[in-house]
Coordinates of C-alpha atoms in Angstrom, one line a residue:
X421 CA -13.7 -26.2 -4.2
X422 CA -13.3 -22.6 -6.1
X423 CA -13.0 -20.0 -3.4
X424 CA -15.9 -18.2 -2.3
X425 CA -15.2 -14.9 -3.9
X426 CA -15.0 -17.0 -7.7
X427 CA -18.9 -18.9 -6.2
X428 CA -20.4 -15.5 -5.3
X429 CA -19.5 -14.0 -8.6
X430 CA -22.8 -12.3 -10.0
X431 CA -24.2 -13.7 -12.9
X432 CA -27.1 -11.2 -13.3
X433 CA -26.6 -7.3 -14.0
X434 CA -29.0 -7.1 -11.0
X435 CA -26.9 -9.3 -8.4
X436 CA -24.1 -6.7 -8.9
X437 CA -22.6 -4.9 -5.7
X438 CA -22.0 -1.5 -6.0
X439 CA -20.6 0.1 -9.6
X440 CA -23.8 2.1 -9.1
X441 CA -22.8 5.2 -11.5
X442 CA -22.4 2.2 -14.0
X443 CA -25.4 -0.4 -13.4
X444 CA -28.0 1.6 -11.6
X445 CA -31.2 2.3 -12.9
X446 CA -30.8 4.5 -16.1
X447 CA -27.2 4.6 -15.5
X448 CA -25.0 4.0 -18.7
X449 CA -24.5 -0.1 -18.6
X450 CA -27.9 -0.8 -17.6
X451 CA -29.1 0.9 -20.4
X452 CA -27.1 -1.0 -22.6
X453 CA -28.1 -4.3 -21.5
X454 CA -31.5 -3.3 -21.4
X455 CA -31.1 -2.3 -25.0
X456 CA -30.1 -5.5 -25.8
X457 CA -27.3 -3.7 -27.3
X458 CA -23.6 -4.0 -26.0
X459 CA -20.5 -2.1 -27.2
X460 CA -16.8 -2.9 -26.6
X461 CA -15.5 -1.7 -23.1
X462 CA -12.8 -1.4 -20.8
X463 CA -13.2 -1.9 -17.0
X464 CA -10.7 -0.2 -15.3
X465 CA -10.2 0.0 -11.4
X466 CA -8.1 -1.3 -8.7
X467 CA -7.6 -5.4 -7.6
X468 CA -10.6 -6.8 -6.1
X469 CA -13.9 -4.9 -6.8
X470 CA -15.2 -6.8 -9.3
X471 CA -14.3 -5.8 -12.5
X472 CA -14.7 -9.7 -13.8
X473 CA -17.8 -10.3 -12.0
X474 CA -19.2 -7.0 -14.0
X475 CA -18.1 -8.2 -17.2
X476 CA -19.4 -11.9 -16.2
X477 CA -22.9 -10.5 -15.1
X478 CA -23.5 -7.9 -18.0
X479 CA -22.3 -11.0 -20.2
X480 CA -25.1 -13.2 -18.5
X481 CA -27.8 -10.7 -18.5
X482 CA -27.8 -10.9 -22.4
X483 CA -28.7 -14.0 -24.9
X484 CA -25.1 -13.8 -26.1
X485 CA -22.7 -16.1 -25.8
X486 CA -19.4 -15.4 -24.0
X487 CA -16.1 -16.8 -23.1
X488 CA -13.5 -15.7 -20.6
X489 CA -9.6 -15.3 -21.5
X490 CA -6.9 -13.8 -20.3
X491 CA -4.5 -11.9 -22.6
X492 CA -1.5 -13.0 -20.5
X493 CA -1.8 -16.9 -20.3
X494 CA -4.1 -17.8 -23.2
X495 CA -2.6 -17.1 -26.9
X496 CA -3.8 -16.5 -30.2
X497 CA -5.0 -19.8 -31.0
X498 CA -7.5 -19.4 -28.3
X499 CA -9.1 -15.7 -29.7
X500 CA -8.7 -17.8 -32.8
X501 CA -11.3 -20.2 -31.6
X502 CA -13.1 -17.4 -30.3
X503 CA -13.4 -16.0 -34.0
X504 CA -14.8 -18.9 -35.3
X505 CA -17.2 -18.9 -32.6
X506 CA -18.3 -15.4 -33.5
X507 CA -18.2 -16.7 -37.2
X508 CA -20.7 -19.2 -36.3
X509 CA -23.3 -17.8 -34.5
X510 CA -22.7 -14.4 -35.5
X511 CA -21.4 -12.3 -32.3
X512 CA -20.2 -13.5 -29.0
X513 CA -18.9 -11.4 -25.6
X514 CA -15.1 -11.8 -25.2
X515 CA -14.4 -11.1 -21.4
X516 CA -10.6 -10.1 -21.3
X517 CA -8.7 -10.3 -18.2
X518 CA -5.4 -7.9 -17.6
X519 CA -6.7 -6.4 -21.4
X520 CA -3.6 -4.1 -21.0
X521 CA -0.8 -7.0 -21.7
X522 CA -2.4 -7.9 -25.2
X523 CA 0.9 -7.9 -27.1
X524 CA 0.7 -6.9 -30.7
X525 CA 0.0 -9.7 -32.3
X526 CA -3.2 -10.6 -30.2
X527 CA -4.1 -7.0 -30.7
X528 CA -3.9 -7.1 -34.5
X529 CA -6.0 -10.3 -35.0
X530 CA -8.7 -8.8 -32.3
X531 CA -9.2 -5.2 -34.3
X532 CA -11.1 -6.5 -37.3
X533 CA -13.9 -8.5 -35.2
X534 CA -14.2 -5.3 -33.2
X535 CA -14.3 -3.5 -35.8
X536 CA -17.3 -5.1 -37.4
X537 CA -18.8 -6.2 -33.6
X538 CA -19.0 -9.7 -33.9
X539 CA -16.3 -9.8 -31.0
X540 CA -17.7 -7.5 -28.1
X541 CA -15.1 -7.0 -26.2
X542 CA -15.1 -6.8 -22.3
X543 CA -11.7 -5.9 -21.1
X544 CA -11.0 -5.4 -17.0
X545 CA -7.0 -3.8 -15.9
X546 CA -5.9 -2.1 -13.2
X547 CA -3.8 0.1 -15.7
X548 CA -5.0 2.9 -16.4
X549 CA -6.5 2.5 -20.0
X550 CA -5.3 5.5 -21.3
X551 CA -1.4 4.9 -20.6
X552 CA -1.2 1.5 -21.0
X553 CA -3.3 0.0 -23.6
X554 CA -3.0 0.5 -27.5
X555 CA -4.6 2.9 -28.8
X556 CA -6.1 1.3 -31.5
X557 CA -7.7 -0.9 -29.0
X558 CA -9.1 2.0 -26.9
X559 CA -10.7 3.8 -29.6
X560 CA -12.8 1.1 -30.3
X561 CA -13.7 0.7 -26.6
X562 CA -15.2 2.7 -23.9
X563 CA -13.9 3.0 -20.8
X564 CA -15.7 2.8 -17.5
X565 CA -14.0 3.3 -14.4
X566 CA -15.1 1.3 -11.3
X567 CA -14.7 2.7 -8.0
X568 CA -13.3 0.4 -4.9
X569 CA -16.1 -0.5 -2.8
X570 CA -17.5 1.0 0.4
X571 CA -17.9 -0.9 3.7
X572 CA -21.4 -0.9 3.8
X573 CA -21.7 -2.6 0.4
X574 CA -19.3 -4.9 1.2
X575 CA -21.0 -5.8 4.8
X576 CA -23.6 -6.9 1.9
X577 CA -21.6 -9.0 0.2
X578 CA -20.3 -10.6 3.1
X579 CA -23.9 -11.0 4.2
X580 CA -24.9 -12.6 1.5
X581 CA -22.4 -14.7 1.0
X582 CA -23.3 -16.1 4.8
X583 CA -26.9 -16.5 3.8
X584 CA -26.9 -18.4 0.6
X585 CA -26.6 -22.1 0.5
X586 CA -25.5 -23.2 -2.8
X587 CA -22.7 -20.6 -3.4
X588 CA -22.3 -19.3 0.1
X589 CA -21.3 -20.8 3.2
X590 CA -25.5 -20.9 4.3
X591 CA -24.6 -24.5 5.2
X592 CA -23.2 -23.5 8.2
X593 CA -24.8 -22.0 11.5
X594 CA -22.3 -19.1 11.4
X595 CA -22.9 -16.2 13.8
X596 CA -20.1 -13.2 13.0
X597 CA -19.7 -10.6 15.9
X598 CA -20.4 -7.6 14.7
X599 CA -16.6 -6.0 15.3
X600 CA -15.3 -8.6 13.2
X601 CA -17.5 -8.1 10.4
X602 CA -16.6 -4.6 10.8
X603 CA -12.7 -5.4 10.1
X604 CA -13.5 -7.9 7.2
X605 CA -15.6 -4.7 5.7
X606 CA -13.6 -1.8 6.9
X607 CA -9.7 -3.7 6.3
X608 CA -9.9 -4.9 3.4
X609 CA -9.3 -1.7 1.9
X610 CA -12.5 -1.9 -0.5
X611 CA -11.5 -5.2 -1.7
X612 CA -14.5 -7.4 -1.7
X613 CA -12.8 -10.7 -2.9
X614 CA -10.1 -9.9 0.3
X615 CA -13.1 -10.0 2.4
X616 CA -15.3 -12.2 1.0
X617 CA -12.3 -15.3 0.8
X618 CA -10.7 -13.9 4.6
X619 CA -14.7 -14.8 5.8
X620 CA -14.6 -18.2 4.2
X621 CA -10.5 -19.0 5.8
X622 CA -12.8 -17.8 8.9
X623 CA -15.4 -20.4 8.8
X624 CA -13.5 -22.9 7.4
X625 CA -11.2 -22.9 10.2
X626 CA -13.1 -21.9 13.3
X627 CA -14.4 -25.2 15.4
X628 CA -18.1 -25.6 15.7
X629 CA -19.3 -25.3 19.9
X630 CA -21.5 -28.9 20.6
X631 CA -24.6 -27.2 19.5
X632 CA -22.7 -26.9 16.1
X633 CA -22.1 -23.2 15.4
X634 CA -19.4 -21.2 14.5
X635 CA -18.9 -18.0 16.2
X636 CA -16.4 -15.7 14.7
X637 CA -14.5 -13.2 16.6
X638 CA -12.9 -9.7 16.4
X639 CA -9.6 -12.0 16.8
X640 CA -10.5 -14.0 14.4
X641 CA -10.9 -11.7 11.4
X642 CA -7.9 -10.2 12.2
X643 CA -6.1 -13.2 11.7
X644 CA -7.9 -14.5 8.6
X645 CA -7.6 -10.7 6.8
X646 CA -4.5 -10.2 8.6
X647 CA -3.5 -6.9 7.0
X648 CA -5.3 -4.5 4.9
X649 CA -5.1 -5.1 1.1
X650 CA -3.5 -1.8 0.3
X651 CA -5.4 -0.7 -3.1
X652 CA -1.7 0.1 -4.8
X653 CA 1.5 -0.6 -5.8
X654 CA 4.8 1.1 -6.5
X655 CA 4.1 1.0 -10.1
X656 CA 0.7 0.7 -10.3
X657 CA -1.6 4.1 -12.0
X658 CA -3.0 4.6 -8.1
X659 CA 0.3 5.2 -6.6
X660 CA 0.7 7.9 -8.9
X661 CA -2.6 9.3 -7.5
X662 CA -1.4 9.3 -4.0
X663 CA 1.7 11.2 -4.9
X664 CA -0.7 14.0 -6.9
X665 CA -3.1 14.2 -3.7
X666 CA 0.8 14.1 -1.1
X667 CA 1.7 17.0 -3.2
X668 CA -1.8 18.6 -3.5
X669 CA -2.0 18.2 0.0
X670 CA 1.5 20.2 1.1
X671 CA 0.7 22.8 -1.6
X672 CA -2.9 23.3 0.2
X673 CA -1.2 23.4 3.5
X674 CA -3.6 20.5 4.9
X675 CA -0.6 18.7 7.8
X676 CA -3.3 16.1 8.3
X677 CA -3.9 15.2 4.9
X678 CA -0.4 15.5 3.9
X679 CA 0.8 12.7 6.7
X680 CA -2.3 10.3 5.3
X681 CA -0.9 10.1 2.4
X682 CA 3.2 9.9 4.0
X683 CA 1.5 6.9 5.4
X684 CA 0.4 5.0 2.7
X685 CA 3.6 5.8 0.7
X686 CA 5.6 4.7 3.9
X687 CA 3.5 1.2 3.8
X688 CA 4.3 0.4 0.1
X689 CA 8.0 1.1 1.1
X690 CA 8.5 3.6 -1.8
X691 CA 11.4 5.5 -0.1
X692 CA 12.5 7.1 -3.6
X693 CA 9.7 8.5 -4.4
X694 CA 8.8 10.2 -1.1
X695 CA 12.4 12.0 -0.9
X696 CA 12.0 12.7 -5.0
X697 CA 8.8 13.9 -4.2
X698 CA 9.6 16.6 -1.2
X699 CA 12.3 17.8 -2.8
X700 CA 10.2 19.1 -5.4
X701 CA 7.5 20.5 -3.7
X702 CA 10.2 21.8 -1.7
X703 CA 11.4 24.4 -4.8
X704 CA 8.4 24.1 -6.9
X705 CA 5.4 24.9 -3.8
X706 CA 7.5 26.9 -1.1
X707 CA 10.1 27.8 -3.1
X708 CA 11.4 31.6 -2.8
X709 CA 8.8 32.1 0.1
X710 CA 11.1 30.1 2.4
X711 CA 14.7 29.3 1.0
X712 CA 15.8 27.9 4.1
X713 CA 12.8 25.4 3.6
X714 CA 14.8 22.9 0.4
X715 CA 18.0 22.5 2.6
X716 CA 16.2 21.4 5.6
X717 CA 14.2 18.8 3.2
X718 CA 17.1 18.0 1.5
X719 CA 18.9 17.1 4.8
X720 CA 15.8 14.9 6.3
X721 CA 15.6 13.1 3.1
X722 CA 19.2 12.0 3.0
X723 CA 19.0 11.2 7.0
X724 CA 16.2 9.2 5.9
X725 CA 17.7 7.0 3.2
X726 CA 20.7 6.4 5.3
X727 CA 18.6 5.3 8.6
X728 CA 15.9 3.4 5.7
X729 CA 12.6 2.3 7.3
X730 CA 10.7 1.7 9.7
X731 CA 12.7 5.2 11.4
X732 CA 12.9 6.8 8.5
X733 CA 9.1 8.1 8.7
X734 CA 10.4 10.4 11.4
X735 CA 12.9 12.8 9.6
X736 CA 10.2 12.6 6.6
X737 CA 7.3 13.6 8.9
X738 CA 9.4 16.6 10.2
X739 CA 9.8 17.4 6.7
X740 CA 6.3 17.5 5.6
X741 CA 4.7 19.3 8.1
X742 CA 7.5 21.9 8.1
X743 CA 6.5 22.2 4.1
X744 CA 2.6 22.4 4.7
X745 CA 2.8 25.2 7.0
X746 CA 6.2 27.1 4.9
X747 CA 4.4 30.0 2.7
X748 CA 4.1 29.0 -0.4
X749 CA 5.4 30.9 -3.6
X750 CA 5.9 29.2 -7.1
X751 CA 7.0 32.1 -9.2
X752 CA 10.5 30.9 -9.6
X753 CA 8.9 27.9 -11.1
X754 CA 6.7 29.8 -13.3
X755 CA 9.0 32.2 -14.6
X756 CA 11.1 29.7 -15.8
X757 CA 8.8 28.2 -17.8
X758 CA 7.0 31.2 -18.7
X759 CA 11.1 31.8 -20.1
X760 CA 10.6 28.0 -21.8
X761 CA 7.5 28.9 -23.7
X762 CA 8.8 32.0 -25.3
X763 CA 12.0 29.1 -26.8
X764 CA 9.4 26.4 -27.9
X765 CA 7.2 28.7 -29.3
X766 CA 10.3 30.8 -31.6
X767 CA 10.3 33.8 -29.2
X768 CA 14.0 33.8 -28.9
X769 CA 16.0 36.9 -30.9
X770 CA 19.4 37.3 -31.1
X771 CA 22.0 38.3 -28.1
X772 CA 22.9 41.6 -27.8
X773 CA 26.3 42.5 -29.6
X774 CA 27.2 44.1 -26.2
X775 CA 26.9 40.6 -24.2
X776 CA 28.6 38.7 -26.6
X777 CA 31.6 36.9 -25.8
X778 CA 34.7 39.2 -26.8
X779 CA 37.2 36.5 -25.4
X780 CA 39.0 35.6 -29.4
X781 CA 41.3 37.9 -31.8
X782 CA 39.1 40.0 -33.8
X783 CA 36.1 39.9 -31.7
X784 CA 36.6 43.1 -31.3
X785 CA 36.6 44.2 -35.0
X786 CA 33.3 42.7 -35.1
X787 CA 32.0 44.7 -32.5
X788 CA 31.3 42.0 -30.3
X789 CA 31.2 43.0 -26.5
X790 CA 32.7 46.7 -27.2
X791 CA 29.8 48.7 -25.4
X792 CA 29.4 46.3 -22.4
X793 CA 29.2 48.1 -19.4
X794 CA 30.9 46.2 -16.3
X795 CA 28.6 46.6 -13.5
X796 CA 31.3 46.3 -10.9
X797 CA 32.5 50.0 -12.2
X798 CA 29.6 51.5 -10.8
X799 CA 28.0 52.7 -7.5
X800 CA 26.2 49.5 -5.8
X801 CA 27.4 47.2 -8.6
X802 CA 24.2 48.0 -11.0
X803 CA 24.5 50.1 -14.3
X804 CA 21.1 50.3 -16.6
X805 CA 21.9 48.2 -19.4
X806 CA 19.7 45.9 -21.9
X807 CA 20.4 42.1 -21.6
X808 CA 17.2 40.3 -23.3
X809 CA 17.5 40.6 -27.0
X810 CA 15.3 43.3 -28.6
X811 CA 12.0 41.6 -29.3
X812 CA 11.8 40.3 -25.6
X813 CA 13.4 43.8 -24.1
X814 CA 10.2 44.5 -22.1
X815 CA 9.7 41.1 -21.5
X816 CA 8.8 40.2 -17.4
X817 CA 8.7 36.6 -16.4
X818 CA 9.2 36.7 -12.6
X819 CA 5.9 38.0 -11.1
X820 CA 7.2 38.2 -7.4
X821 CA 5.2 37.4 -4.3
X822 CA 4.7 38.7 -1.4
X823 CA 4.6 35.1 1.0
X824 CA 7.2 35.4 3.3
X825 CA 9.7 37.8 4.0
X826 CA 12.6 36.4 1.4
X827 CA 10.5 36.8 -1.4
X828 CA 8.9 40.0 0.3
X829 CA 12.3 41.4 0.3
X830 CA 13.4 40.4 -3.5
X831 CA 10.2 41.9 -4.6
X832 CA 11.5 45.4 -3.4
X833 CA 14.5 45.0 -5.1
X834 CA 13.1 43.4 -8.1
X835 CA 10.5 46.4 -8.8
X836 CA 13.1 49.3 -7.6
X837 CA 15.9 47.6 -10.9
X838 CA 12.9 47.5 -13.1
X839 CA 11.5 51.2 -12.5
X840 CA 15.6 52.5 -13.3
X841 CA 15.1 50.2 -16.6

């Protein structure tokens, strides 16, 4: 028997769960079956909330005939056969599972049926589209993000899936306490298919009492889950999205955010990219606003990759919240590349004859270095002198701050050399 996520698949637009920004009433999808008029697309999202059973119900809600490949274990033979298909009758739905490991070959032989649209093209990844599928492919596509499903919708999955007889498990008298359908909802991490097969490993496995019921526990669903489908990867696009919000988060000086997102970097084990990560925001966030701020970082994160986890969330904790409540300054970051976009963009010059290097015979004769002016001659080591090269003379790139008392004091400094300039 298929498992019950694979029975409960919708095979009507109107049986999906959720996706509403996509298939609810006037909502872009919708009006496109409605239309009777279907363009390539790209379903995009992480494992588990439904991307295929979209694709499989917007395929069944039309007259058109589809098939279901997947670019990794089927070959070009089989989009072959899918061609002639399309030849045949004139159009038919390809649905396309992991779209985003077409190789090129696969990819050149699909383009001209897209093209012309007798392939319509339904594609569903968890990569992000728009790093790791051929471009050629995704302009001929849109793209449609699906969102990870909330426990309420999925408490109607679940319940559906109890209630119906054919697909479902409505066969059996199965009463489900209401905790445990809480943690088959709620810890599944907004996979529905987590959920929906934990259920079935539930019922399946629980003895009937003498009147023939199955009564399901809080215990129970934690066993049959067992632990919450985390919705990334290391290399997945969503990791990447819990290292912008980790960052976000220190930069905005939120502690309780900040340690959410420690957490579910600690549980994927990503131990590299947590220290990398600090150690950035360290210089690029707090920066001159609390130099004392990198060295401590710097000396948790190694303490942390010697001790490796599970201890190793301690040094990192005391290492984030010390950074979320650091003042913050990025001007050293910004100068420099304020100091970059002047070279990409040709604003460079030439280097003064004074500053250049007068260490060779005849340097001299050239004029090189001649009226350089040592500031170690003068009173408190500073002489006014010009160092950029004439058309950046009155250039400024560092705009101090005024966030902690470090920065407070360079920015004294800073403005008193640049009022003797």
């Amino acid at each position: 028997m298929k498992p019950l996520a694979y029975r409960m698949r919708p095979s009507h637009i109107e049986d999906i769960i959720g996706q509403e920004h996509l298939v609810g009433e006037g909502q872009i999808i919708r009006r496109m079956v409605e239309a009777k008029h279907l363009f390539s697309m790209i379903l995009y999202g992480p494992p588990g909330i439904g991307k295929t059973s979209i694709a499989t119900a917007i395929a069944g809600s039309t007259s058109i005939a589809f098939r279901t490949l997947n670019a990794v274990i089927h070959n070009k033979k089989d989009m072959e056969a899918v061609a002639a298909e399309a030849k045949m009758s004139g159009q038919v739905i390809l649905i396309l599972d992991e779209v985003h490991r077409l190789d090129k070959g696969k990819q050149d032989f699909l383009l001209p049926y897209l093209e012309n649209g007798m392939i319509i093209l339904i594609g569903a990844t968890t990569a992000n589209p728009y790093h790791a599928i051929n471009p050629a492919i995704r302009s001929r596509t849109q793209i449609f993000e699906l969102k990870p499903l909330e426990t309420e919708q999925i408490k109607v999955a679940l319940t559906k899936a109890l209630q119906d007889e054919h697909r479902g498990l409505g066969g059996y008298s199965v009463t489900v306490d209401e905790e445990a359908m809480n943690h088959f909802a709620g810890g599944c991490g907004g996979d529905v298919r987590s959920a929906l097969n934990a259920l079935e490993l539930a019922v399946l496995s629980t003895k009937a009492d003498d009147t023939g019921s199955i009564f399901i526990t809080l215990a129970t669903a934690e066993e049959c889950l067992q632990k919450k489908s985390f919705l990334h990867d290391k290399n997945g696009d969503a990791h990447y999205d819990v290292l912008s919000a980790f960052q976000k988060s220190i930069r905005g000086s939120d502690v309780d955010a900040a340690l959410h997102y420690l957490a579910r970097l600690i549980e994927v084990g990503d131990l590299e990219s947590i220290s990398r990560r600090l150690l950035v925001i360290a210089y690029e966030d707090i920066g001159l606003a609390s130099p004392q701020a990198p060295p401590r970082v710097l000396s948790a994160v190694q303490t942390a990759e010697r001790i490796g986890f599970p201890e190793a969330r301690i040094p990192l904790a005391n290492a984030v919240i010390e950074l979320c409540l650091s003042p913050k300054s990025n001007s050293a970051y910004t100068a420099v590349d304020a100091a970059l976009h002047d070279i990409h963009t040709g604003k460079i010059g030439e280097v003064p004859v004074h500053l250049k290097d007068a260490h060779y015979k005849g340097a001299t004769a050239l004029g090189r270095g001649v009226d350089y002016l040592y500031p170690h001659d003068y009173e408190n080591g500073w002489v006014k002198q010009q160092y950029l090269p004439d058309p950046l003379k009155h250039k400024q790139y560092y705009e101090p701050k005024q966030t902690g008392k470090f920065e407070g004091a360079l920015k004294q400094v800073y403005e008193n050399l640049k009022r003797q300039k």
